[in-house]
Amino acid sequence: MTNIAFIGLGNMGNPMAANLVKAGLNVTGFDLMAENLETAKSHGLAVADSAADAVSGADVVITMLPAGRHVLSVYADILDKAPGGALLIDSSTIDVDSARKAHGLAAERGMLSVDAPVSGGVGGAEAGTLTFMAGGSDEAFKLAEPILDPMAGRIVHCGDGGAGQAAKICNNMILGISMIAAGEAFVLAEKLGLSHQALFDVASTSSGQCWSINTYCPVPGPVPTSPANNDYQPGFAAALMLKDLKLSQEAAQSSGAVTPLGASATQLYALFNAAGEGGTDFSGIINFLRGGEKN
Ligand code: NAD
């Protein structure tokens, strides 16, 4: 049986690991928070006393941690403890530079590694329908694919090490910008006396169509499943959108890309978060654009 070490059992990691257990894999988990370890036990994971203990005897090590510094620090603790043939999969959303460093640390020890950030949120993690964006060699990707499968709806091999993180932050930069564009358009429509439904009926079938309007419409009514119909409960919290936009701007700076709309979106989400809305769904930025009033 394949032995998996799963490090980082938070909102995403715990349900992801639970799906690996359901698929019949042998999963040993570790997290710094005792309550997350209790939840993991209830999902059928074995729990270890440390990350280093979790990886001894592992065929695959999966990390699902907050940021690049956590991944690099865990890698520093575990790489000499894990078996030499272990495959490393990092599914955290982290900066591209740290992702490349993590691949470098693995390569120094002759280990195969994949960066495989996800989209789909906690709901997708629970349902096993996450989209994985993977970066790594063909050999590493081939080994990772069947391991990711029980947690995935879709798995895309984006290129070499770091390409998964690059795809994730480019996609989420589009999303942040397009949600602000959708919000601005609905607010302008209100000022012009145009109903939400009328703008939706036109924009969702015309050149303005995009996921932020067609699937995740930021006003209540036209798309019943969008968070706008549920008082903007996440969904995808504005704090996580800000995190991803900041990563896009770090990457733009270090690669010399010009992303003025990405920069503006980052500033607007920073203001929205500073107004105490970090736990609100990111589509709630429409209320901020409107001056705080819900419509
Ligand atoms: P979370 O904060 O709930 O979980 C992270 C876990 O890592 C925590 O339980 C924390 O205790 C643990 N941790 C931190 N340092 C550790 C260490 N040294 N050793 C062991 N455990 C450690 O975060 P989350 O929502 O599960 O997100 C995890 C990653 O997935 C993040 O990078 C996030 O950006 C990304 N992500 C989250 C979502 C979402 O909707 N929550 C969606 C897509 C991607």
PDB file of C-alpha atoms in Angstrom, residues 1-293:
ATOM      1  CA  MET A   1       0.000   0.000   0.000  1.00  0.00           C
ATOM      2  CA  THR A   2       1.218   3.525  -0.768  1.00  0.00           C
ATOM      3  CA  ASN A   3       2.271   5.459   2.342  1.00  0.00           C
ATOM      4  CA  ILE A   4       1.465   9.159   2.276  1.00  0.00           C
ATOM      5  CA  ALA A   5       2.707  11.798   4.738  1.00  0.00           C
ATOM      6  CA  PHE A   6       0.330  14.796   4.784  1.00  0.00           C
ATOM      7  CA  ILE A   7       1.678  17.941   6.454  1.00  0.00           C
ATOM      8  CA  GLY A   8      -0.689  20.873   7.019  1.00  0.00           C
ATOM      9  CA  LEU A   9      -4.151  19.666   8.026  1.00  0.00           C
ATOM     10  CA  GLY A  10      -6.098  22.945   8.021  1.00  0.00           C
ATOM     11  CA  ASN A  11      -9.295  23.887   6.224  1.00  0.00           C
ATOM     12  CA  MET A  12      -8.051  22.372   2.975  1.00  0.00           C
ATOM     13  CA  GLY A  13      -5.542  19.736   4.078  1.00  0.00           C
ATOM     14  CA  ASN A  14      -7.861  17.801   6.368  1.00  0.00           C
ATOM     15  CA  PRO A  15     -10.632  17.110   3.824  1.00  0.00           C
ATOM     16  CA  MET A  16      -8.045  16.440   1.096  1.00  0.00           C
ATOM     17  CA  ALA A  17      -6.281  13.873   3.291  1.00  0.00           C
ATOM     18  CA  ALA A  18      -9.660  12.349   4.190  1.00  0.00           C
ATOM     19  CA  ASN A  19     -10.283  11.651   0.482  1.00  0.00           C
ATOM     20  CA  LEU A  20      -6.927   9.864   0.229  1.00  0.00           C
ATOM     21  CA  VAL A  21      -7.922   7.653   3.174  1.00  0.00           C
ATOM     22  CA  LYS A  22     -11.286   6.935   1.488  1.00  0.00           C
ATOM     23  CA  ALA A  23      -9.360   5.880  -1.632  1.00  0.00           C
ATOM     24  CA  GLY A  24      -7.571   3.240   0.462  1.00  0.00           C
ATOM     25  CA  LEU A  25      -4.212   4.980   0.912  1.00  0.00           C
ATOM     26  CA  ASN A  26      -2.281   4.821   4.162  1.00  0.00           C
ATOM     27  CA  VAL A  27      -2.028   8.435   5.370  1.00  0.00           C
ATOM     28  CA  THR A  28       0.011   9.783   8.299  1.00  0.00           C
ATOM     29  CA  GLY A  29      -0.627  13.438   9.066  1.00  0.00           C
ATOM     30  CA  PHE A  30       1.013  16.230  10.999  1.00  0.00           C
ATOM     31  CA  ASP A  31      -0.104  19.765  11.880  1.00  0.00           C
ATOM     32  CA  LEU A  32       1.015  22.230  14.548  1.00  0.00           C
ATOM     33  CA  MET A  33      -2.560  22.549  15.862  1.00  0.00           C
ATOM     34  CA  ALA A  34      -3.801  19.775  18.174  1.00  0.00           C
ATOM     35  CA  GLU A  35      -7.445  20.242  17.170  1.00  0.00           C
ATOM     36  CA  ASN A  36      -6.559  19.655  13.508  1.00  0.00           C
ATOM     37  CA  LEU A  37      -4.876  16.394  14.497  1.00  0.00           C
ATOM     38  CA  GLU A  38      -8.053  15.326  16.315  1.00  0.00           C
ATOM     39  CA  THR A  39     -10.112  16.030  13.183  1.00  0.00           C
ATOM     40  CA  ALA A  40      -7.570  14.081  11.139  1.00  0.00           C
ATOM     41  CA  LYS A  41      -7.922  11.066  13.451  1.00  0.00           C
ATOM     42  CA  SER A  42     -11.686  11.168  12.995  1.00  0.00           C
ATOM     43  CA  HIS A  43     -11.064  10.923   9.228  1.00  0.00           C
ATOM     44  CA  GLY A  44      -8.987   7.766   9.697  1.00  0.00           C
ATOM     45  CA  LEU A  45      -5.498   9.272   9.439  1.00  0.00           C
ATOM     46  CA  ALA A  46      -2.651   8.139  11.661  1.00  0.00           C
ATOM     47  CA  VAL A  47      -1.056  11.191  13.286  1.00  0.00           C
ATOM     48  CA  ALA A  48       2.635  11.807  13.969  1.00  0.00           C
ATOM     49  CA  ASP A  49       4.402  13.881  16.641  1.00  0.00           C
ATOM     50  CA  SER A  50       6.390  15.906  14.127  1.00  0.00           C
ATOM     51  CA  ALA A  51       6.748  16.478  10.402  1.00  0.00           C
ATOM     52  CA  ALA A  52       9.988  14.491  10.474  1.00  0.00           C
ATOM     53  CA  ASP A  53       8.194  11.520  12.101  1.00  0.00           C
ATOM     54  CA  ALA A  54       5.353  11.730   9.573  1.00  0.00           C
ATOM     55  CA  VAL A  55       7.683  11.342   6.580  1.00  0.00           C
ATOM     56  CA  SER A  56       9.713   8.355   7.791  1.00  0.00           C
ATOM     57  CA  GLY A  57       8.678   5.477   5.530  1.00  0.00           C
ATOM     58  CA  ALA A  58       6.614   7.725   3.222  1.00  0.00           C
ATOM     59  CA  ASP A  59       6.403   7.065  -0.517  1.00  0.00           C
ATOM     60  CA  VAL A  60       4.804  10.474  -1.077  1.00  0.00           C
ATOM     61  CA  VAL A  61       4.951  13.669   1.025  1.00  0.00           C
ATOM     62  CA  ILE A  62       2.128  16.185   0.494  1.00  0.00           C
ATOM     63  CA  THR A  63       2.298  19.671   2.035  1.00  0.00           C
ATOM     64  CA  MET A  64      -0.698  22.052   2.333  1.00  0.00           C
ATOM     65  CA  LEU A  65       0.669  25.065   4.220  1.00  0.00           C
ATOM     66  CA  PRO A  66      -0.066  28.797   4.418  1.00  0.00           C
ATOM     67  CA  ALA A  67       2.896  30.375   2.564  1.00  0.00           C
ATOM     68  CA  GLY A  68       6.324  29.859   0.969  1.00  0.00           C
ATOM     69  CA  ARG A  69       8.255  30.328   4.206  1.00  0.00           C
ATOM     70  CA  HIS A  70       6.295  27.493   5.864  1.00  0.00           C
ATOM     71  CA  VAL A  71       6.962  25.147   2.952  1.00  0.00           C
ATOM     72  CA  LEU A  72      10.707  25.904   2.906  1.00  0.00           C
ATOM     73  CA  SER A  73      10.933  25.491   6.684  1.00  0.00           C
ATOM     74  CA  VAL A  74       9.087  22.147   6.618  1.00  0.00           C
ATOM     75  CA  TYR A  75      11.264  20.973   3.693  1.00  0.00           C
ATOM     76  CA  ALA A  76      14.384  21.896   5.743  1.00  0.00           C
ATOM     77  CA  ASP A  77      13.056  19.681   8.568  1.00  0.00           C
ATOM     78  CA  ILE A  78      11.989  16.670   6.506  1.00  0.00           C
ATOM     79  CA  LEU A  79      14.113  16.239   3.398  1.00  0.00           C
ATOM     80  CA  ASP A  80      16.876  14.370   5.183  1.00  0.00           C
ATOM     81  CA  LYS A  81      14.329  12.238   7.088  1.00  0.00           C
ATOM     82  CA  ALA A  82      12.174  11.114   4.132  1.00  0.00           C
ATOM     83  CA  PRO A  83      13.206   8.033   2.105  1.00  0.00           C
ATOM     84  CA  GLY A  84      15.398   9.036  -0.880  1.00  0.00           C
ATOM     85  CA  GLY A  85      12.829   7.788  -3.394  1.00  0.00           C
ATOM     86  CA  ALA A  86       9.904   9.738  -1.913  1.00  0.00           C
ATOM     87  CA  LEU A  87       7.904  12.020  -4.217  1.00  0.00           C
ATOM     88  CA  LEU A  88       7.248  15.538  -2.874  1.00  0.00           C
ATOM     89  CA  ILE A  89       3.975  17.290  -3.755  1.00  0.00           C
ATOM     90  CA  ASP A  90       3.351  20.821  -2.489  1.00  0.00           C
ATOM     91  CA  SER A  91      -0.280  21.878  -2.909  1.00  0.00           C
ATOM     92  CA  SER A  92      -0.010  25.147  -0.935  1.00  0.00           C
ATOM     93  CA  THR A  93      -0.469  28.408  -2.837  1.00  0.00           C
ATOM     94  CA  ILE A  94       2.955  30.053  -2.557  1.00  0.00           C
ATOM     95  CA  ASP A  95       5.192  32.507  -4.417  1.00  0.00           C
ATOM     96  CA  VAL A  96       6.857  31.198  -7.550  1.00  0.00           C
ATOM     97  CA  ASP A  97      10.380  31.930  -6.240  1.00  0.00           C
ATOM     98  CA  SER A  98       9.842  29.803  -3.091  1.00  0.00           C
ATOM     99  CA  ALA A  99       8.254  27.047  -5.207  1.00  0.00           C
ATOM    100  CA  ARG A 100      11.362  26.975  -7.399  1.00  0.00           C
ATOM    101  CA  LYS A 101      13.597  26.925  -4.281  1.00  0.00           C
ATOM    102  CA  ALA A 102      11.594  23.967  -2.931  1.00  0.00           C
ATOM    103  CA  HIS A 103      12.113  22.089  -6.226  1.00  0.00           C
ATOM    104  CA  GLY A 104      15.843  22.941  -5.984  1.00  0.00           C
ATOM    105  CA  LEU A 105      16.102  21.509  -2.444  1.00  0.00           C
ATOM    106  CA  ALA A 106      14.433  18.297  -3.637  1.00  0.00           C
ATOM    107  CA  ALA A 107      16.669  18.048  -6.709  1.00  0.00           C
ATOM    108  CA  GLU A 108      19.827  18.467  -4.553  1.00  0.00           C
ATOM    109  CA  ARG A 109      18.822  15.214  -2.837  1.00  0.00           C
ATOM    110  CA  GLY A 110      17.829  13.502  -6.096  1.00  0.00           C
ATOM    111  CA  MET A 111      14.123  13.568  -5.139  1.00  0.00           C
ATOM    112  CA  LEU A 112      11.255  14.154  -7.577  1.00  0.00           C
ATOM    113  CA  SER A 113       8.917  17.056  -6.784  1.00  0.00           C
ATOM    114  CA  VAL A 114       5.738  18.677  -8.056  1.00  0.00           C
ATOM    115  CA  ASP A 115       4.123  21.996  -7.174  1.00  0.00           C
ATOM    116  CA  ALA A 116       0.375  21.383  -7.385  1.00  0.00           C
ATOM    117  CA  PRO A 117      -1.704  24.288  -6.058  1.00  0.00           C
ATOM    118  CA  VAL A 118      -5.453  23.956  -6.254  1.00  0.00           C
ATOM    119  CA  SER A 119      -8.605  25.863  -6.964  1.00  0.00           C
ATOM    120  CA  GLY A 120     -12.058  24.845  -5.798  1.00  0.00           C
ATOM    121  CA  GLY A 121     -11.906  25.881  -2.141  1.00  0.00           C
ATOM    122  CA  VAL A 122     -13.006  23.928   0.923  1.00  0.00           C
ATOM    123  CA  GLY A 123     -16.124  22.655  -0.906  1.00  0.00           C
ATOM    124  CA  GLY A 124     -13.953  21.186  -3.670  1.00  0.00           C
ATOM    125  CA  ALA A 125     -11.553  19.716  -1.092  1.00  0.00           C
ATOM    126  CA  GLU A 126     -14.456  17.956   0.665  1.00  0.00           C
ATOM    127  CA  ALA A 127     -16.052  16.743  -2.558  1.00  0.00           C
ATOM    128  CA  GLY A 128     -12.750  15.597  -4.090  1.00  0.00           C
ATOM    129  CA  THR A 129     -13.283  17.852  -7.099  1.00  0.00           C
ATOM    130  CA  LEU A 130     -10.320  20.254  -6.851  1.00  0.00           C
ATOM    131  CA  THR A 131      -8.516  21.472  -9.944  1.00  0.00           C
ATOM    132  CA  PHE A 132      -4.790  20.825  -9.570  1.00  0.00           C
ATOM    133  CA  MET A 133      -2.299  22.935 -11.540  1.00  0.00           C
ATOM    134  CA  ALA A 134       0.928  20.970 -11.568  1.00  0.00           C
ATOM    135  CA  GLY A 135       4.535  21.943 -12.266  1.00  0.00           C
ATOM    136  CA  GLY A 136       7.378  19.458 -12.484  1.00  0.00           C
ATOM    137  CA  SER A 137       9.121  17.003 -14.804  1.00  0.00           C
ATOM    138  CA  ASP A 138       7.069  14.514 -16.852  1.00  0.00           C
ATOM    139  CA  GLU A 139       8.433  11.724 -14.648  1.00  0.00           C
ATOM    140  CA  ALA A 140       7.361  13.468 -11.416  1.00  0.00           C
ATOM    141  CA  PHE A 141       3.954  14.392 -12.848  1.00  0.00           C
ATOM    142  CA  LYS A 142       3.256  10.792 -13.932  1.00  0.00           C
ATOM    143  CA  LEU A 143       3.903   9.598 -10.381  1.00  0.00           C
ATOM    144  CA  ALA A 144       1.859  12.427  -8.820  1.00  0.00           C
ATOM    145  CA  GLU A 145      -1.239  12.088 -11.027  1.00  0.00           C
ATOM    146  CA  PRO A 146      -2.717   8.892  -9.467  1.00  0.00           C
ATOM    147  CA  ILE A 147      -2.044  10.261  -5.958  1.00  0.00           C
ATOM    148  CA  LEU A 148      -3.842  13.534  -6.736  1.00  0.00           C
ATOM    149  CA  ASP A 149      -6.708  11.753  -8.492  1.00  0.00           C
ATOM    150  CA  PRO A 150      -8.907  10.968  -5.401  1.00  0.00           C
ATOM    151  CA  MET A 151      -8.797  14.681  -4.479  1.00  0.00           C
ATOM    152  CA  ALA A 152      -9.308  16.003  -7.999  1.00  0.00           C
ATOM    153  CA  GLY A 153     -11.922  16.919 -10.557  1.00  0.00           C
ATOM    154  CA  ARG A 154      -9.215  17.984 -13.002  1.00  0.00           C
ATOM    155  CA  ILE A 155      -5.411  17.810 -13.088  1.00  0.00           C
ATOM    156  CA  VAL A 156      -3.447  19.977 -15.539  1.00  0.00           C
ATOM    157  CA  HIS A 157       0.291  19.591 -16.121  1.00  0.00           C
ATOM    158  CA  CYS A 158       1.329  23.219 -16.669  1.00  0.00           C
ATOM    159  CA  GLY A 159       5.067  22.751 -17.241  1.00  0.00           C
ATOM    160  CA  ASP A 160       8.297  22.497 -15.244  1.00  0.00           C
ATOM    161  CA  GLY A 161       8.799  23.253 -11.546  1.00  0.00           C
ATOM    162  CA  GLY A 162       6.913  26.419 -10.487  1.00  0.00           C
ATOM    163  CA  ALA A 163       4.546  26.351 -13.489  1.00  0.00           C
ATOM    164  CA  GLY A 164       1.600  25.244 -11.327  1.00  0.00           C
ATOM    165  CA  GLN A 165       2.025  28.249  -9.020  1.00  0.00           C
ATOM    166  CA  ALA A 166       2.462  30.520 -12.041  1.00  0.00           C
ATOM    167  CA  ALA A 167      -0.821  29.265 -13.547  1.00  0.00           C
ATOM    168  CA  LYS A 168      -2.654  29.651 -10.241  1.00  0.00           C
ATOM    169  CA  ILE A 169      -1.644  33.278  -9.657  1.00  0.00           C
ATOM    170  CA  CYS A 170      -2.196  34.301 -13.295  1.00  0.00           C
ATOM    171  CA  ASN A 171      -5.692  32.779 -13.159  1.00  0.00           C
ATOM    172  CA  ASN A 172      -6.517  34.442  -9.847  1.00  0.00           C
ATOM    173  CA  MET A 173      -5.198  37.806 -11.053  1.00  0.00           C
ATOM    174  CA  ILE A 174      -7.715  37.556 -13.919  1.00  0.00           C
ATOM    175  CA  LEU A 175     -10.413  36.635 -11.391  1.00  0.00           C
ATOM    176  CA  GLY A 176      -9.654  39.559  -9.028  1.00  0.00           C
ATOM    177  CA  ILE A 177      -9.639  42.047 -11.892  1.00  0.00           C
ATOM    178  CA  SER A 178     -12.765  40.619 -13.533  1.00  0.00           C
ATOM    179  CA  MET A 179     -14.749  40.619 -10.267  1.00  0.00           C
ATOM    180  CA  ILE A 180     -13.980  44.317  -9.820  1.00  0.00           C
ATOM    181  CA  ALA A 181     -14.984  44.936 -13.466  1.00  0.00           C
ATOM    182  CA  ALA A 182     -18.274  43.083 -12.906  1.00  0.00           C
ATOM    183  CA  GLY A 183     -18.904  44.995  -9.678  1.00  0.00           C
ATOM    184  CA  GLU A 184     -18.225  48.358 -11.324  1.00  0.00           C
ATOM    185  CA  ALA A 185     -20.573  47.519 -14.199  1.00  0.00           C
ATOM    186  CA  PHE A 186     -23.465  46.553 -11.877  1.00  0.00           C
ATOM    187  CA  VAL A 187     -22.944  49.710  -9.785  1.00  0.00           C
ATOM    188  CA  LEU A 188     -22.935  51.860 -12.938  1.00  0.00           C
ATOM    189  CA  ALA A 189     -26.072  50.069 -14.154  1.00  0.00           C
ATOM    190  CA  GLU A 190     -27.811  50.920 -10.869  1.00  0.00           C
ATOM    191  CA  LYS A 191     -26.945  54.612 -11.315  1.00  0.00           C
ATOM    192  CA  LEU A 192     -28.295  54.472 -14.876  1.00  0.00           C
ATOM    193  CA  GLY A 193     -31.564  52.881 -13.771  1.00  0.00           C
ATOM    194  CA  LEU A 194     -30.820  49.536 -15.453  1.00  0.00           C
ATOM    195  CA  SER A 195     -31.978  46.425 -13.557  1.00  0.00           C
ATOM    196  CA  HIS A 196     -29.483  43.800 -12.433  1.00  0.00           C
ATOM    197  CA  GLN A 197     -31.359  41.168 -14.430  1.00  0.00           C
ATOM    198  CA  ALA A 198     -31.269  43.246 -17.621  1.00  0.00           C
ATOM    199  CA  LEU A 199     -27.516  43.794 -17.382  1.00  0.00           C
ATOM    200  CA  PHE A 200     -27.008  40.097 -16.553  1.00  0.00           C
ATOM    201  CA  ASP A 201     -29.157  38.955 -19.496  1.00  0.00           C
ATOM    202  CA  VAL A 202     -27.105  41.076 -21.883  1.00  0.00           C
ATOM    203  CA  ALA A 203     -23.582  40.768 -20.424  1.00  0.00           C
ATOM    204  CA  SER A 204     -23.791  37.021 -19.737  1.00  0.00           C
ATOM    205  CA  THR A 205     -24.497  36.351 -23.414  1.00  0.00           C
ATOM    206  CA  SER A 206     -22.430  39.158 -24.960  1.00  0.00           C
ATOM    207  CA  SER A 207     -18.788  40.201 -25.041  1.00  0.00           C
ATOM    208  CA  GLY A 208     -18.837  41.082 -21.313  1.00  0.00           C
ATOM    209  CA  GLN A 209     -19.414  37.463 -20.325  1.00  0.00           C
ATOM    210  CA  CYS A 210     -16.949  35.969 -17.842  1.00  0.00           C
ATOM    211  CA  TRP A 211     -16.992  33.627 -14.828  1.00  0.00           C
ATOM    212  CA  SER A 212     -17.465  36.588 -12.458  1.00  0.00           C
ATOM    213  CA  ILE A 213     -20.785  37.397 -14.162  1.00  0.00           C
ATOM    214  CA  ASN A 214     -22.037  34.096 -15.575  1.00  0.00           C
ATOM    215  CA  THR A 215     -21.233  31.802 -12.635  1.00  0.00           C
ATOM    216  CA  TYR A 216     -20.499  33.993  -9.622  1.00  0.00           C
ATOM    217  CA  CYS A 217     -22.613  37.089 -10.264  1.00  0.00           C
ATOM    218  CA  PRO A 218     -21.880  39.678  -7.515  1.00  0.00           C
ATOM    219  CA  VAL A 219     -25.503  40.854  -7.161  1.00  0.00           C
ATOM    220  CA  PRO A 220     -28.328  38.725  -5.713  1.00  0.00           C
ATOM    221  CA  GLY A 221     -30.830  37.233  -8.149  1.00  0.00           C
ATOM    222  CA  PRO A 222     -29.466  36.325 -11.551  1.00  0.00           C
ATOM    223  CA  VAL A 223     -27.283  33.360 -10.417  1.00  0.00           C
ATOM    224  CA  PRO A 224     -29.012  31.785  -7.389  1.00  0.00           C
ATOM    225  CA  THR A 225     -25.911  29.845  -6.264  1.00  0.00           C
ATOM    226  CA  SER A 226     -23.607  32.877  -6.068  1.00  0.00           C
ATOM    227  CA  PRO A 227     -22.550  34.122  -2.574  1.00  0.00           C
ATOM    228  CA  ALA A 228     -24.392  37.417  -3.244  1.00  0.00           C
ATOM    229  CA  ASN A 229     -27.568  35.444  -2.461  1.00  0.00           C
ATOM    230  CA  ASN A 230     -26.137  34.345   0.884  1.00  0.00           C
ATOM    231  CA  ASP A 231     -25.077  37.699   2.342  1.00  0.00           C
ATOM    232  CA  TYR A 232     -21.630  37.291   0.725  1.00  0.00           C
ATOM    233  CA  GLN A 233     -20.569  34.391   2.961  1.00  0.00           C
ATOM    234  CA  PRO A 234     -17.523  32.718   1.370  1.00  0.00           C
ATOM    235  CA  GLY A 235     -17.094  30.976  -1.070  1.00  0.00           C
ATOM    236  CA  PHE A 236     -13.664  32.387  -1.544  1.00  0.00           C
ATOM    237  CA  ALA A 237     -12.739  34.845   1.189  1.00  0.00           C
ATOM    238  CA  ALA A 238     -11.422  38.310   0.295  1.00  0.00           C
ATOM    239  CA  ALA A 239      -8.330  37.637   2.486  1.00  0.00           C
ATOM    240  CA  LEU A 240      -7.352  34.718   0.212  1.00  0.00           C
ATOM    241  CA  MET A 241      -7.973  36.794  -2.913  1.00  0.00           C
ATOM    242  CA  LEU A 242      -5.670  39.488  -1.490  1.00  0.00           C
ATOM    243  CA  LYS A 243      -3.019  36.850  -0.744  1.00  0.00           C
ATOM    244  CA  ASP A 244      -3.125  35.576  -4.349  1.00  0.00           C
ATOM    245  CA  LEU A 245      -3.113  39.094  -5.840  1.00  0.00           C
ATOM    246  CA  LYS A 246      -0.065  39.989  -3.734  1.00  0.00           C
ATOM    247  CA  LEU A 247       1.668  36.843  -5.023  1.00  0.00           C
ATOM    248  CA  SER A 248       0.850  37.944  -8.589  1.00  0.00           C
ATOM    249  CA  GLN A 249       2.434  41.337  -7.937  1.00  0.00           C
ATOM    250  CA  GLU A 250       5.571  39.801  -6.369  1.00  0.00           C
ATOM    251  CA  ALA A 251       5.882  37.590  -9.447  1.00  0.00           C
ATOM    252  CA  ALA A 252       5.274  40.551 -11.773  1.00  0.00           C
ATOM    253  CA  GLN A 253       8.053  42.483 -10.037  1.00  0.00           C
ATOM    254  CA  SER A 254      10.574  39.672 -10.028  1.00  0.00           C
ATOM    255  CA  SER A 255       9.871  38.777 -13.691  1.00  0.00           C
ATOM    256  CA  GLY A 256       9.546  42.358 -15.017  1.00  0.00           C
ATOM    257  CA  ALA A 257       5.913  41.939 -16.195  1.00  0.00           C
ATOM    258  CA  VAL A 258       3.723  45.055 -16.408  1.00  0.00           C
ATOM    259  CA  THR A 259       0.362  44.418 -14.688  1.00  0.00           C
ATOM    260  CA  PRO A 260      -1.303  47.776 -13.934  1.00  0.00           C
ATOM    261  CA  LEU A 261      -4.796  46.298 -13.500  1.00  0.00           C
ATOM    262  CA  GLY A 262      -3.397  43.546 -11.276  1.00  0.00           C
ATOM    263  CA  ALA A 263      -1.763  46.280  -9.164  1.00  0.00           C
ATOM    264  CA  SER A 264      -5.037  48.249  -8.924  1.00  0.00           C
ATOM    265  CA  ALA A 265      -6.988  45.122  -7.996  1.00  0.00           C
ATOM    266  CA  THR A 266      -4.426  44.358  -5.264  1.00  0.00           C
ATOM    267  CA  GLN A 267      -4.850  47.871  -3.828  1.00  0.00           C
ATOM    268  CA  LEU A 268      -8.644  47.658  -3.878  1.00  0.00           C
ATOM    269  CA  TYR A 269      -8.672  44.255  -2.158  1.00  0.00           C
ATOM    270  CA  ALA A 270      -6.141  45.578   0.400  1.00  0.00           C
ATOM    271  CA  LEU A 271      -8.542  48.436   1.226  1.00  0.00           C
ATOM    272  CA  PHE A 272     -11.494  46.014   1.359  1.00  0.00           C
ATOM    273  CA  ASN A 273      -9.557  43.775   3.787  1.00  0.00           C
ATOM    274  CA  ALA A 274      -8.429  46.778   5.860  1.00  0.00           C
ATOM    275  CA  ALA A 275     -12.120  47.715   6.212  1.00  0.00           C
ATOM    276  CA  GLY A 276     -12.568  44.441   8.142  1.00  0.00           C
ATOM    277  CA  GLU A 277     -13.976  42.445   5.218  1.00  0.00           C
ATOM    278  CA  GLY A 278     -11.267  39.768   4.930  1.00  0.00           C
ATOM    279  CA  GLY A 279     -13.763  37.048   5.896  1.00  0.00           C
ATOM    280  CA  THR A 280     -16.359  38.240   3.369  1.00  0.00           C
ATOM    281  CA  ASP A 281     -16.614  36.544  -0.012  1.00  0.00           C
ATOM    282  CA  PHE A 282     -14.401  38.363  -2.521  1.00  0.00           C
ATOM    283  CA  SER A 283     -17.453  39.202  -4.673  1.00  0.00           C
ATOM    284  CA  GLY A 284     -18.611  41.432  -1.768  1.00  0.00           C
ATOM    285  CA  ILE A 285     -16.185  44.040  -3.087  1.00  0.00           C
ATOM    286  CA  ILE A 286     -19.177  45.334  -5.054  1.00  0.00           C
ATOM    287  CA  ASN A 287     -20.578  46.757  -1.785  1.00  0.00           C
ATOM    288  CA  PHE A 288     -17.253  48.500  -1.153  1.00  0.00           C
ATOM    289  CA  LEU A 289     -17.364  49.969  -4.696  1.00  0.00           C
ATOM    290  CA  ARG A 290     -20.913  51.140  -3.986  1.00  0.00           C
ATOM    291  CA  GLY A 291     -19.707  52.887  -0.834  1.00  0.00           C
ATOM    292  CA  GLY A 292     -20.638  50.187   1.682  1.00  0.00           C
ATOM    293  CA  GLU A 293     -24.317  49.774   0.855  1.00  0.00           C
TER     294      GLU A 293
END
